[in-house]
Structure formats: C-alpha cells, structure tokens
XYZ file of C-alpha atoms in Angstrom:
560
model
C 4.581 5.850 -17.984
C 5.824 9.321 -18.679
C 9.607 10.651 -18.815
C 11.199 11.677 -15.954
C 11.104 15.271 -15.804
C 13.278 16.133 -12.563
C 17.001 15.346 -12.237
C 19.373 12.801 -11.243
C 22.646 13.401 -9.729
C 24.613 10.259 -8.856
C 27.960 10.323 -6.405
C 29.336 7.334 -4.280
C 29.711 7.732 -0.308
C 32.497 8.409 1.154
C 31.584 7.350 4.709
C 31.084 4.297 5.854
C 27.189 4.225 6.730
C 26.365 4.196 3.200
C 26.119 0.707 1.466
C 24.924 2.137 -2.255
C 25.106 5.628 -3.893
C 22.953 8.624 -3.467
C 20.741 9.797 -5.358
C 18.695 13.015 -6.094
C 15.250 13.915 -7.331
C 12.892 16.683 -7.404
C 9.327 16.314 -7.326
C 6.980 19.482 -7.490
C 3.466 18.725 -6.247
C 1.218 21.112 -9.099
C -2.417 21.236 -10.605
C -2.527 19.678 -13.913
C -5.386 19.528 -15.985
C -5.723 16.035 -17.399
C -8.530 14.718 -19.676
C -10.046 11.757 -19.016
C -13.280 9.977 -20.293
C -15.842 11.927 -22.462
C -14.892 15.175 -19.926
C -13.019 18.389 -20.680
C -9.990 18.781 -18.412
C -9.858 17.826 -15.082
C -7.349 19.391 -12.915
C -5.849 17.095 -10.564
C -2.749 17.530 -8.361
C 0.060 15.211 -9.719
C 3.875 15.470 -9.426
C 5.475 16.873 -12.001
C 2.789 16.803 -14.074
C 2.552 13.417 -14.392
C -0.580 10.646 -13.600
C 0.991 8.270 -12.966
C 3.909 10.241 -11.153
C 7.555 9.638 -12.432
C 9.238 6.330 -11.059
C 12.273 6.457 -8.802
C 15.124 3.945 -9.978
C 17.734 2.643 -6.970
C 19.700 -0.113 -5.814
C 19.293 -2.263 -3.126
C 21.254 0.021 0.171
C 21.550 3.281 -2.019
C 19.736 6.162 -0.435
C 17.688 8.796 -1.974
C 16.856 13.034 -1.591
C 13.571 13.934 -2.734
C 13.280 17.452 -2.967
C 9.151 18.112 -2.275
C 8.302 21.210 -3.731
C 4.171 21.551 -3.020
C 2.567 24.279 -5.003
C -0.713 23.116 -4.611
C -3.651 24.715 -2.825
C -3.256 23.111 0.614
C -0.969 20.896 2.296
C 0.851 17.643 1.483
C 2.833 14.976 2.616
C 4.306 12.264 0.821
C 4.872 8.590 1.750
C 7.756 5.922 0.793
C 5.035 2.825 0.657
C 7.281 -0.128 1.913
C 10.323 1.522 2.630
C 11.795 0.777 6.587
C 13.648 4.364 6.635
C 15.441 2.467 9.722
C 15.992 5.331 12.961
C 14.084 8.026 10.680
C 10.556 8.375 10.261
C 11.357 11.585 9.874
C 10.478 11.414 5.528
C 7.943 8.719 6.266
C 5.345 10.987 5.472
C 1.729 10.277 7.203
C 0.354 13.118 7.847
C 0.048 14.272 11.592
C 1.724 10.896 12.485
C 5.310 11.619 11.200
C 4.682 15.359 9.981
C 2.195 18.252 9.181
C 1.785 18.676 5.811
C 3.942 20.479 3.356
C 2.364 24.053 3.003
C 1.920 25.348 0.243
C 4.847 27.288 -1.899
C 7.167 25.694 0.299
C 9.693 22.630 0.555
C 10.400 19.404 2.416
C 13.904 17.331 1.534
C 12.394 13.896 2.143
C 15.314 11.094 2.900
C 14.900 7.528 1.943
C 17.161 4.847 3.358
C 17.100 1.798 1.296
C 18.273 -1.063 3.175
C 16.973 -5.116 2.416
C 14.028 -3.788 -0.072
C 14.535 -5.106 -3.583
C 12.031 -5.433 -6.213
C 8.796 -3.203 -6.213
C 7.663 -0.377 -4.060
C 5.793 2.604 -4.909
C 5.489 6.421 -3.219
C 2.453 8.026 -2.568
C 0.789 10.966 -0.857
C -0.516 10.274 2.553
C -2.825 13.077 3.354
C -6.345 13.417 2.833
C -7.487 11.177 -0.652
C -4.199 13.298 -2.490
C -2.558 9.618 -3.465
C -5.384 9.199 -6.091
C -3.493 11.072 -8.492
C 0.113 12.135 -6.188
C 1.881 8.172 -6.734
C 4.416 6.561 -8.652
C 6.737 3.253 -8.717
C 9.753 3.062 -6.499
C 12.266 0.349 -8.587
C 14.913 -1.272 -6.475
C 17.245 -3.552 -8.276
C 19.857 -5.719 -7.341
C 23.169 -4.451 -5.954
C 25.795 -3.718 -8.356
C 27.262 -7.843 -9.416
C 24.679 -9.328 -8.394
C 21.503 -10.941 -10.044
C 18.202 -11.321 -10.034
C 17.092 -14.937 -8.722
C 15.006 -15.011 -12.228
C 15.612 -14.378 -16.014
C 14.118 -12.097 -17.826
C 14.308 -10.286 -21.035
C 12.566 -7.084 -20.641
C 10.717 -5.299 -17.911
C 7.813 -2.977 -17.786
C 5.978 -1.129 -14.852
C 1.991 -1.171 -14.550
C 0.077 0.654 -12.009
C -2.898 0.222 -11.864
C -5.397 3.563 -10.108
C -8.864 4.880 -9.413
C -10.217 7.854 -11.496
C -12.570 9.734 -9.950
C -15.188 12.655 -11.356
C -14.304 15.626 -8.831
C -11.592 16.496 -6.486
C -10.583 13.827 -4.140
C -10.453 15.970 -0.925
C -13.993 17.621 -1.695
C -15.101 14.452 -1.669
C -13.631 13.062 1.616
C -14.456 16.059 3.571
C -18.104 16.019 2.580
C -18.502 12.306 3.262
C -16.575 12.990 6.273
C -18.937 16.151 7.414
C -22.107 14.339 6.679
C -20.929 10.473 7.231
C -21.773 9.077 4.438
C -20.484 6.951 1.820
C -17.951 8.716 -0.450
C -18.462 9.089 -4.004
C -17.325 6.171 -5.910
C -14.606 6.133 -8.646
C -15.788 6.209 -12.085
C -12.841 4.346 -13.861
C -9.863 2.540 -13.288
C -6.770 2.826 -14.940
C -3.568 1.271 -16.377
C -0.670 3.839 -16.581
C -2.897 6.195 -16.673
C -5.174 4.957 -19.035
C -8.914 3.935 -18.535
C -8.654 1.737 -21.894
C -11.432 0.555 -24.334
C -13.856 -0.525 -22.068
C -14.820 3.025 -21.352
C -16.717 5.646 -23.525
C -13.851 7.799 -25.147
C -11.260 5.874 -24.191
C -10.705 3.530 -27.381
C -7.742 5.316 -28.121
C -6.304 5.742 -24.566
C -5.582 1.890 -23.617
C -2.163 0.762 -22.494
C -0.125 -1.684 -24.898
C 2.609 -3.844 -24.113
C 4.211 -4.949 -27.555
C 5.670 -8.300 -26.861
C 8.153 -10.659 -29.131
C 7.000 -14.141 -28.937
C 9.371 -16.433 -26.682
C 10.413 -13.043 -24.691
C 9.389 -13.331 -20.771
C 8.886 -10.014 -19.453
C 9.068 -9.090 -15.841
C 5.621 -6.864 -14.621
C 6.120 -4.628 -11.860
C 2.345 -4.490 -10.688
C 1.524 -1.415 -8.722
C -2.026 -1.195 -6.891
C -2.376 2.328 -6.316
C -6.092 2.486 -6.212
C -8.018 4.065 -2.813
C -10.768 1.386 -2.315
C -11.053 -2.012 -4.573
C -9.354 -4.884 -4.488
C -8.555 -6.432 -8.286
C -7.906 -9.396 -9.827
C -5.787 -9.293 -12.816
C -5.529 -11.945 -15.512
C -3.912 -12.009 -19.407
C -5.759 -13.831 -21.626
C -4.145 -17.475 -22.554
C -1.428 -16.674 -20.779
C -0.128 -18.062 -17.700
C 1.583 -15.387 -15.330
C 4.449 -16.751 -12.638
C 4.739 -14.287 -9.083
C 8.191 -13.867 -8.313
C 8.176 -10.787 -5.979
C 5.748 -9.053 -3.425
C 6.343 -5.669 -1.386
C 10.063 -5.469 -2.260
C 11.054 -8.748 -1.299
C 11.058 -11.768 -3.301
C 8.604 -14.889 -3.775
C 9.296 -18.858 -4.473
C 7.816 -18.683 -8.278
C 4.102 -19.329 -8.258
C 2.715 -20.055 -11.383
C -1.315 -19.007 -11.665
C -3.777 -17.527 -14.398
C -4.589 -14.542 -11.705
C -3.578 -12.631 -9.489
C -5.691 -10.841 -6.464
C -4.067 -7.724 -5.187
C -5.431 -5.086 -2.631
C -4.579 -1.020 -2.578
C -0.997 -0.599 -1.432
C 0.279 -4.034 -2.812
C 2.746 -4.226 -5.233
C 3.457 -8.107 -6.882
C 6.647 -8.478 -9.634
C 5.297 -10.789 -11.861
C 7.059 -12.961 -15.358
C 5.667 -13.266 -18.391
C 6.563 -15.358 -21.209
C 5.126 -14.505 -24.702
C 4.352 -18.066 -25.850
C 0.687 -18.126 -27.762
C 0.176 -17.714 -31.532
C 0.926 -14.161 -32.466
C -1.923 -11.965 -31.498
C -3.826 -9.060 -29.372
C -4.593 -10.316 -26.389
C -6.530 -8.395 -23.281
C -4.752 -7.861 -19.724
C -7.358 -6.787 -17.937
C -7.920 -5.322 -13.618
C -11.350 -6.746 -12.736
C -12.395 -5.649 -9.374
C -13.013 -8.324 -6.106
C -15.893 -6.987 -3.893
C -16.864 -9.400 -0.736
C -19.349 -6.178 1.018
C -22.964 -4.867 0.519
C -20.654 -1.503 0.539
C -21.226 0.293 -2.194
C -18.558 -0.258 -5.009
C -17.124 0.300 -8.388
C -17.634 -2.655 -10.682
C -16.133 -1.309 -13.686
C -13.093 -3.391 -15.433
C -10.043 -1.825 -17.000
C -8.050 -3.478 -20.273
C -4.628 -2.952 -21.627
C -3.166 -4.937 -24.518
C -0.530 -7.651 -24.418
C 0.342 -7.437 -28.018
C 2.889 -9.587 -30.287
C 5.053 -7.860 -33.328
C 4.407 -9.545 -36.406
C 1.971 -10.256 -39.140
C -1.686 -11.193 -38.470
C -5.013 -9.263 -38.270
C -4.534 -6.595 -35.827
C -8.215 -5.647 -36.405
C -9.434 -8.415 -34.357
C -11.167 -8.027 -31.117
C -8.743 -9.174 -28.666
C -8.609 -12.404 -26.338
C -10.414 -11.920 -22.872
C -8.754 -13.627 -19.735
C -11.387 -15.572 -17.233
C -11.442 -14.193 -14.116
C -12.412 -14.581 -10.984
C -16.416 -13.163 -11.107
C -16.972 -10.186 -8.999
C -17.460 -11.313 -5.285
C -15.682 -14.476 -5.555
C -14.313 -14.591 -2.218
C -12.592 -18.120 -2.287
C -10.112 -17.995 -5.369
C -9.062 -14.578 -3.691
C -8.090 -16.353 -0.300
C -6.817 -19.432 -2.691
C -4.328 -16.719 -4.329
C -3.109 -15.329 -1.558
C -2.407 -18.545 1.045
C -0.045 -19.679 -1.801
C 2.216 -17.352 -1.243
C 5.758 -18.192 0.174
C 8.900 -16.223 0.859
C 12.231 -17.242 -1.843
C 13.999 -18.189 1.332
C 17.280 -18.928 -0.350
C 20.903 -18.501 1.383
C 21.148 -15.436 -0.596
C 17.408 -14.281 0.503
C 16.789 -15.947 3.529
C 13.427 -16.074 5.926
C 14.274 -14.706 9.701
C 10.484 -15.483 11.004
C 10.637 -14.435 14.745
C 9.834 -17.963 16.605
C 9.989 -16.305 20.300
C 7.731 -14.223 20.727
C 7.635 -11.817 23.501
C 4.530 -9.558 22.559
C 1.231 -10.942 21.759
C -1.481 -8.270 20.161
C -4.110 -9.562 18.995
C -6.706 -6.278 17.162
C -10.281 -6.409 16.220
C -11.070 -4.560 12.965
C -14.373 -3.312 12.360
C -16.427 -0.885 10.268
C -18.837 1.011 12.653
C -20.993 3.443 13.424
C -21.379 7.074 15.265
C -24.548 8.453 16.514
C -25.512 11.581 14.598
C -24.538 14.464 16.321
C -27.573 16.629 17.838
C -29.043 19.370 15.330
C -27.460 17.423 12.544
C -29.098 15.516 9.438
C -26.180 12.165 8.810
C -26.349 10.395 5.914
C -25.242 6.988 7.286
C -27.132 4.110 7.818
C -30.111 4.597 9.703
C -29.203 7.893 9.935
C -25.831 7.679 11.488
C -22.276 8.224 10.523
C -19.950 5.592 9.473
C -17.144 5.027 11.742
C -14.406 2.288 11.821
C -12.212 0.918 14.378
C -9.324 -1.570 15.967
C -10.065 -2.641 18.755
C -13.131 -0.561 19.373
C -10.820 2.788 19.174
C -11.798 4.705 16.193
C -8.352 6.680 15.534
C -8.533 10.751 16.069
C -5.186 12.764 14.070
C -3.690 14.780 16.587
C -3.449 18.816 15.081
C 0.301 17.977 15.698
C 2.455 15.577 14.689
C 3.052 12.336 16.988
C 6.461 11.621 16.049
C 7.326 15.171 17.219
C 5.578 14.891 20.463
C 7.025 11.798 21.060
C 10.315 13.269 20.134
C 9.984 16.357 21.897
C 8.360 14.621 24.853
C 5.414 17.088 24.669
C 2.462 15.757 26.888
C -1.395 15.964 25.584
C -0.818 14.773 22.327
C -2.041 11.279 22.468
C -2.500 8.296 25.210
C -0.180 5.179 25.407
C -2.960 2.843 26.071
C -3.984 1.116 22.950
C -4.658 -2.142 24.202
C -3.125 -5.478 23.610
C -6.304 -7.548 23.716
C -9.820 -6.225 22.536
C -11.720 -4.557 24.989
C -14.409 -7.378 25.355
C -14.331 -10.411 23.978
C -17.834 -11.620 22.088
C -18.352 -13.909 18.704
C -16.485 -12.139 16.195
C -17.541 -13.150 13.067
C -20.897 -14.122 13.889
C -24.463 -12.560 14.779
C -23.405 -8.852 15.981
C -27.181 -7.606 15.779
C -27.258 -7.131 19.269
C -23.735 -5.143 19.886
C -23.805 -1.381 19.794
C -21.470 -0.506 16.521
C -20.106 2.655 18.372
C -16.476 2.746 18.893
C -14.230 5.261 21.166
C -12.712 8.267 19.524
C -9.070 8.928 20.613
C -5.642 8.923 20.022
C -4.158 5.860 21.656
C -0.888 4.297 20.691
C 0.616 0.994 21.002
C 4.079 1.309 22.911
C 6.413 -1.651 22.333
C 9.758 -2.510 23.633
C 13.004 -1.983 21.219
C 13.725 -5.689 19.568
C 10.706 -7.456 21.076
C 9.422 -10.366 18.917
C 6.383 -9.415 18.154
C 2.993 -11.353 16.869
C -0.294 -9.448 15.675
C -2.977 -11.355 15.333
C -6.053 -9.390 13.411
C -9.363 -10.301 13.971
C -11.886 -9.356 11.477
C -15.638 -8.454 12.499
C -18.871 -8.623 11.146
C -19.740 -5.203 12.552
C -21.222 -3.323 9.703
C -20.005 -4.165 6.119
C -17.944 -6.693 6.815
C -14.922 -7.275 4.126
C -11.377 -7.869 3.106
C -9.036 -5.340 4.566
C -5.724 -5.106 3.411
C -3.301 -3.802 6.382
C -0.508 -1.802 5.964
C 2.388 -1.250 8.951
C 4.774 1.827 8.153
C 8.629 1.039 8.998
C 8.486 -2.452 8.658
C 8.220 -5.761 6.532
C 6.320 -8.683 8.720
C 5.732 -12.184 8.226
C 2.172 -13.338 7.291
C 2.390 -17.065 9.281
C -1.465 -17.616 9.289
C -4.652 -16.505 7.876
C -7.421 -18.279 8.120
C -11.588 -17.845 8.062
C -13.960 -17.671 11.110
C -12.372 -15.990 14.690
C -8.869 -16.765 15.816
C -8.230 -19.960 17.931
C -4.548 -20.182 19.961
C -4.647 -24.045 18.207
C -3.907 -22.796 15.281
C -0.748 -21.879 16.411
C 0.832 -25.522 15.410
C -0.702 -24.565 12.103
C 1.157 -21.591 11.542
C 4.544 -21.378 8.745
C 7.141 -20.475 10.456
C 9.611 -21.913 7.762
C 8.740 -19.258 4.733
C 5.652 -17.373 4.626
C 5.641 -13.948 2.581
C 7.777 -11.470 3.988
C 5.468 -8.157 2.657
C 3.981 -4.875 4.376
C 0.614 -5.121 3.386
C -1.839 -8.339 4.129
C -5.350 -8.716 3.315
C -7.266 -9.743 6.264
C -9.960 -11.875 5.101
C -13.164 -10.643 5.325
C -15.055 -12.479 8.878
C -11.345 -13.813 9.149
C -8.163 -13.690 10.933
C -4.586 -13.025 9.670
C -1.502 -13.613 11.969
C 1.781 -11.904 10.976
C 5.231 -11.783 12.707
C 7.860 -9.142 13.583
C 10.833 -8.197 15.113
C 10.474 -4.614 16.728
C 14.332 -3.462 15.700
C 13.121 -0.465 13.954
C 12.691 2.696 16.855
C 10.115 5.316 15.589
C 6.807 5.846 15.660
C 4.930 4.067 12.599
C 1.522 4.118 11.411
C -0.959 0.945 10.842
C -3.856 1.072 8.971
C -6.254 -0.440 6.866
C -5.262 0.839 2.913
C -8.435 1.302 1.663
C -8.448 4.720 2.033
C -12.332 4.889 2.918
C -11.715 2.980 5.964
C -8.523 4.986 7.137
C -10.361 8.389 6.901
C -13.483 6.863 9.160
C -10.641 5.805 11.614
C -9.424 1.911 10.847
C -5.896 2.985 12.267
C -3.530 3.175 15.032
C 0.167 4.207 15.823
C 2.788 2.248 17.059
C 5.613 2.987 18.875
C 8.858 1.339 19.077
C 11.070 2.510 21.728
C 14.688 3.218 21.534
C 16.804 0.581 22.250
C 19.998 1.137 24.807
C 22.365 1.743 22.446
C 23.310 5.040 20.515
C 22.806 2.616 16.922
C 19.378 1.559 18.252
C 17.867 5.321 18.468
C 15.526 7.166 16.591
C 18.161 9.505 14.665
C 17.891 13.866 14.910
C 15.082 15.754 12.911
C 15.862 17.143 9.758
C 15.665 21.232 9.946
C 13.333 21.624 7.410
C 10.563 19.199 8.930
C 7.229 21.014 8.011
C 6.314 23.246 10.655
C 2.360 22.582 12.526
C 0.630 25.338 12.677
C-alpha cells in the first residue's frame, strides 16, 4: 500500500452530535502514469497518485472531511462503499443519483458519518468504470477502550483489483454505443501488484513477511469491476471474523469466495514449517459471459533460515466455475451476535418486495450495426425496468421537489410472473427503459426478496444497497417459494451491504427503513450496472425533525 500523501488533522467535538473525533483528508483525483505488465506507462486516474488509493483510518462514530479535488479530464464522484451517512446522502456519491459529478479543476467537501460500522470498508469512485483505478480501504477500529472481539498480532490490508489495457471509460462508452461486451481485464492485482504469474511481473508480487506463531488480521478488499474470486493460502487455514464493517462468529475454512464490493476481515496464524508460501485470487465464473480467467499470487512469507529460492506452496482452490463450494462459503456465514454486537433482524415486516434480476436484451436501433447477440444490445434489468440516469441528480429533485425527473412506480412484485429459473426461450429478453423508484415509508420493516433469472447469461450477482446494512435471512437455489419462510435465520444471519445472489437463485435479506434519503441498489459488477441492473430507493422522512433527510451542503456539484 503506499504512504499517505494528504493530511490529517485530528480535534474532539465539542457538541453533542458527535460520538468520535473528526477527521480531515484531502484526496486529489489526477492522471498518473503507472507501468504495469510488459507495457510502457499507462496513465490512469488515481487519487493522489496512488493505485491502490491511500486508506482512510477512523474509529467507530468519528466522522470524516474529504476534501475532493478532481483534476482529471471529466467528471467524478466518489463513493463511501458501506458507509450509512444516516440523514445525508448528500457525500454518498453515485453519480446522478446523489450528485453530478465533480467537474473538473474544481472541489467537493465530501462528509462521512461513521456510526455502527467497524471493521472493513473501502471508498471508491462511482461514475462511469473510474473505480478501476479511483479506490482505497476505509479502516474503522474499535472505539477508544474498547477491543476487538479477536486477538491478533499484526494487521495488514489487501485489495485485491482489475487491470485493464486502455482507459476504463473508453471502454464503457464504446461497449455502451455499440452494445457489446466490454473489453475484458488483462490482470488482476494485489496492492497493486499483478505478481509472478504474469509476464514482467516477477518482481512486482506482493509479500507479507510473517513470524511463525504470529496471527495476522487480513483486511480483504474486492475492488475489482466484474469477477468474483476465491482466495486461498497455501497450507494454511484462514478463520473469517468480519464482513462489510460488521463482525462475523469465527468461521474457520481453506477459502474464501468474495464478489466486487465485498470486503471480509480475515485471521491468520503463521503455523507451518518456515517457508514461501503462495496466497493467491483465483477467479469464480458460473456464465457463458465472456471472462477473465487469469489468477493473481502474493507471498505469505516466514523470517528465518531456509531456501528462499524455492518455488513456493500453491493453495487448492475451488476450480474455475465451481458453483457449489461458492454457495457452501457463503451460507456459512453468521452475524457475532454478542451483547456487545448484537443481531436486530426485523421479524415484522411491513413491506414485502420481491425483484427479478436479469441480463437482457435491446433491439438494435434502426440504421445501426449492434454488436450483441444476434445482433442486439445487451441490456439488464430488475424487474423488467432497465434503469435510465436522469441528466440531474435524484436526490436533488427529490429534495427540491422538482417534477420530471423520474417516476415513483417501481413495482413491488415483478411485472408478470413466469418460471424464473427455468426454460426462458420463449420470453422476449427486452426490458423497459426508465427511471422508476421504489418509495418506502420512514421505519418500515422491510424484506427484499431477489429473484434471479435465466434470461440471458445467467450468473451470480452480488447486490449492493447504498445507506444501509441488511440482513441476508435466506438464499437458496431454484425460484423463491413463501415456504421457505419457516426456513429463514432470523436469529443471526450476516449483517453486510453486499450479497451475492446465486446465479438461477434467490436471496432474501431484511431491513429496517430508519435511514431517510434516497439510496442506490445495484448489481456491483460494474458491467451489469452500466447495461441498467439498478434502481433507486427512496426512504421518506419520518415525522420528526431527527428522522429527516438533513440540508445540502453549499458546495454540492452543480448539473449542468
């Protein structure tokens, strides 16, 4: 990871809505030419210079400035990935959801509240494919006197990305003009580093130097646009402690799967005979999508004397498309649920959504060549509405009360009701462009149910709600059945802000709407969100003045 280049001024509050201290960054959003692979330099936007960007470091309740400076060549926006910001999207970031993008030579002072989160987050940009190289870890410890519910002896941060051979946004706009696939990534990375599995890379792999009978806590980052990755150490077993800022009941496993926008605190204890030994990102693929089945290795590697010449140990993964030890991982995860970290799961619910998630297509438009299938363009969808960005912001309109800007009629059922996960040959794969929200009453108990589809290439998709943590009660393969309902764990499932939906699945997660704002939902791999696998929802303000979406800052990036 590199140095932290901005600054860091620390001061305690002296009013009484603060919990923690408050803290200050700057981040400048630049070109930097970086060299990577057998190329010459690249130039990539990054903050600060930095790929990875630098990490923020907090306490549980403090809150933090971040002073965006963006002196790229278009605009920006940057997102606090698993941060509630409670009463003010107004630094959440998405880009023509809770702001237009930073212009160029110009400013935005970003506020994050910090309020339950502890453990791992991360921040990202959230316009166009910018978060391939604009990200870096948000750390949230403990408050002040109080402990971790683990020991450790050292801690490290690993964050793992997708390298790709040309500008990010050329790519997405082309795709996006002609609607085809995007171009693939041509690496992965670890801290920035592609490692020794690449050509030129042999001396730019990431090492962790370990001490043998050390445990060492990994803050696991999954920055990446559009894999999913297993990640193993060789001979060594790895324990999960913590997911999306909260924390886990310890689950001890040789892997781990992780989708984009995850982040998993992990222990490791250096007990095997002195050695080199390969940690290693393998990628899980469960589509005929095209795909990037390239590996990256760092180095867990003990101090002492032996032959450091040695090819290192290799960790057995999961193969490539092995869809059941990925579901295996992730339906053993539970919430700590301790006095000091309890569960709250929502157990009367007052809102029932259930959302079909598909990968479609668009007809070609007339006098145009597409390079979809069959000639088409590739679309995507919940609940058959393929998401359109307003040219404004919807926060603002909503805000401002401006009318035109979007429709409130996302629905709470899909609009027809047909075998989800079976033979689809016969549907039409078109979906409705528009920009629907879902409206929901302040401190309803809410319960999402997503249905996956086999509507084009079916797959995992990891699902990511802005604003708030949720309960993941159910998951299952195969389409959604209200008996499985008495199935559900209501007692302590994983309290997170990204799931994976399984692919020709369902996934049933739990919330309670106490959050007022308007807060984006999407799939987060980033292919999917640009065709339109998104919506907005919209939690009203309650009746109180504590339960209200709070002022805009003056400096909100103007839309032009």
């Amino acid at each position: 990871m590199g140095t932290f280049l901005g600054f860091v001024v620390t001061m305690t509050l002296l009013f009484c809505m603060a919990q923690g201290e408050v803290l200050y960054y700057d981040f400048v959003v630049k070109e930097t030419p970086i060299q990577m692979l057998c190329g010459t330099n690249q130039t990539v936007l990054t903050v600060n210079g930095l790929f990875p960007g630098p990490e923020i470091h907090a306490h549980k309740g403090d809150t933090i400035y971040v002073n965006v400076t963006n002196t790229g060549p278009y605009g920006v926006t940057i997102h606090w990935h698993g941060v509630r910001q409670i009463r003010y999207p107004w630094s959440d970031g998405p880009e023509y959801i809770t702001q237009c993008p930073i212009p160029t030579n110009s400013s935005f002072l970003q506020k994050i509240i910090l309020t339950e989160e502890e453990g791992t987050l991360w921040w990202h940009a959230h316009s166009d494919w910018t978060r391939a190289t604009i990200h870096g870890p948000i750390i949230i410890l403990p408050v002040n006197g109080t402990n971790y519910p683990y020991k450790f002896d050292e801690q490290h941060t690993i964050v793992i990305s997708e390298w790709y051979a040309r500008d990010t946004k050329d790519i997405i706009d082309e795709a996006l003009a002609t609607g085809g696939d995007p171009d693939l990534s041509v690496a992965y990375t670890i801290n920035g580093q592609p490692g020794d599995s690449y050509s030129c890379s042999n001396d730019s792999t990431y090492n962790l130097t370990a001490v043998q009978g050390k445990t060492y806590l990994l803050r696991i980052i999954h920055s990446g646009l559009n894999e999913e990755m297993f990640f193993g150490i060789a001979d060594h077993n790895i324990t999960v402690v913590g997911m999306d800022g909260a924390y886990l009941k310890p689950l001890n496993t040789k892997y781990l799967m992780i989708t984009p926008g995850q982040t998993m605190d992990v222990l490791v204890t250096a007990n095997q005979t002195p050695g080199r030994y390969y940690m290693v990102f393998s990628p899980f693929v469960d589509t005929n999508a095209p795909s990037n089945d390239n590996v990256t290795r760092g180095i867990f590697q003990y101090t002492g004397t032996y032959n450091q010449s040695e090819t290192p140990v290799l960790p057995e993964l999961p193969g490539l498309t092995n869809k059941s030890d990925a579901g295996n991982f992730t339906i053993q995860l539970r919430s700590l649920n301790s006095a000091e970290h309890p569960s709250t799961v929502p157990t009367n619910i007052t809102r029932n959504i259930t959302i079909t998630v598909s990968v479609n297509q668009q007809p070609c438009p007339a006098n145009q060549t597409c390079n979809g299938p069959d000639g088409s363009m590739h679309s995507a969808s919940l609940n058959n509405i393929s998401f359109s960005a307003p040219s404004i912001s919807i926060l603002q309109a909503y805000y401002n009360n401006l009318q035109g800007v979007y429709n409130k009629t996302f629905p709470d059922t899909p609009p027809f009701v047909f075998d989800y996960t079976g033979n689809v040959s016969a549907l039409g794969e078109a979906a409705n462009v528009t920009t629907e929200v879902l409206m929901i009453n302040h401190n309803e108990e809410v319960e999402i149910r997503f249905q996956g589809t086999n509507l084009g290439a079916a797959e995992n998709h990891p699902m990511h709600l802005h604003g708030y943590s949720f309960y993941v009660v159910g998951m299952g393969d195969g389409n959604f059945s209200d008996s499985y309902v008495s199935q559900y764990n209501t007692v302590d499932p994983p309290f997170v802000n990204t799931v994976g939906l399984p692919k020709n699945g369902w996934t049933a997660i739990r919330f309670k709407a106490d959050n007022p704002g308007v807060w984006f939902m999407h799939c987060h791999l980033e292919r999917h969100a640009s065709w339109g696998m998104d919506t907005v929802i919209v939690v009203k303000d309650g009746p109180n003045d504590d339960q209200k979406v709070l002022p805009p800052p003056d400096d909100v990036p103007p839309c032009s």
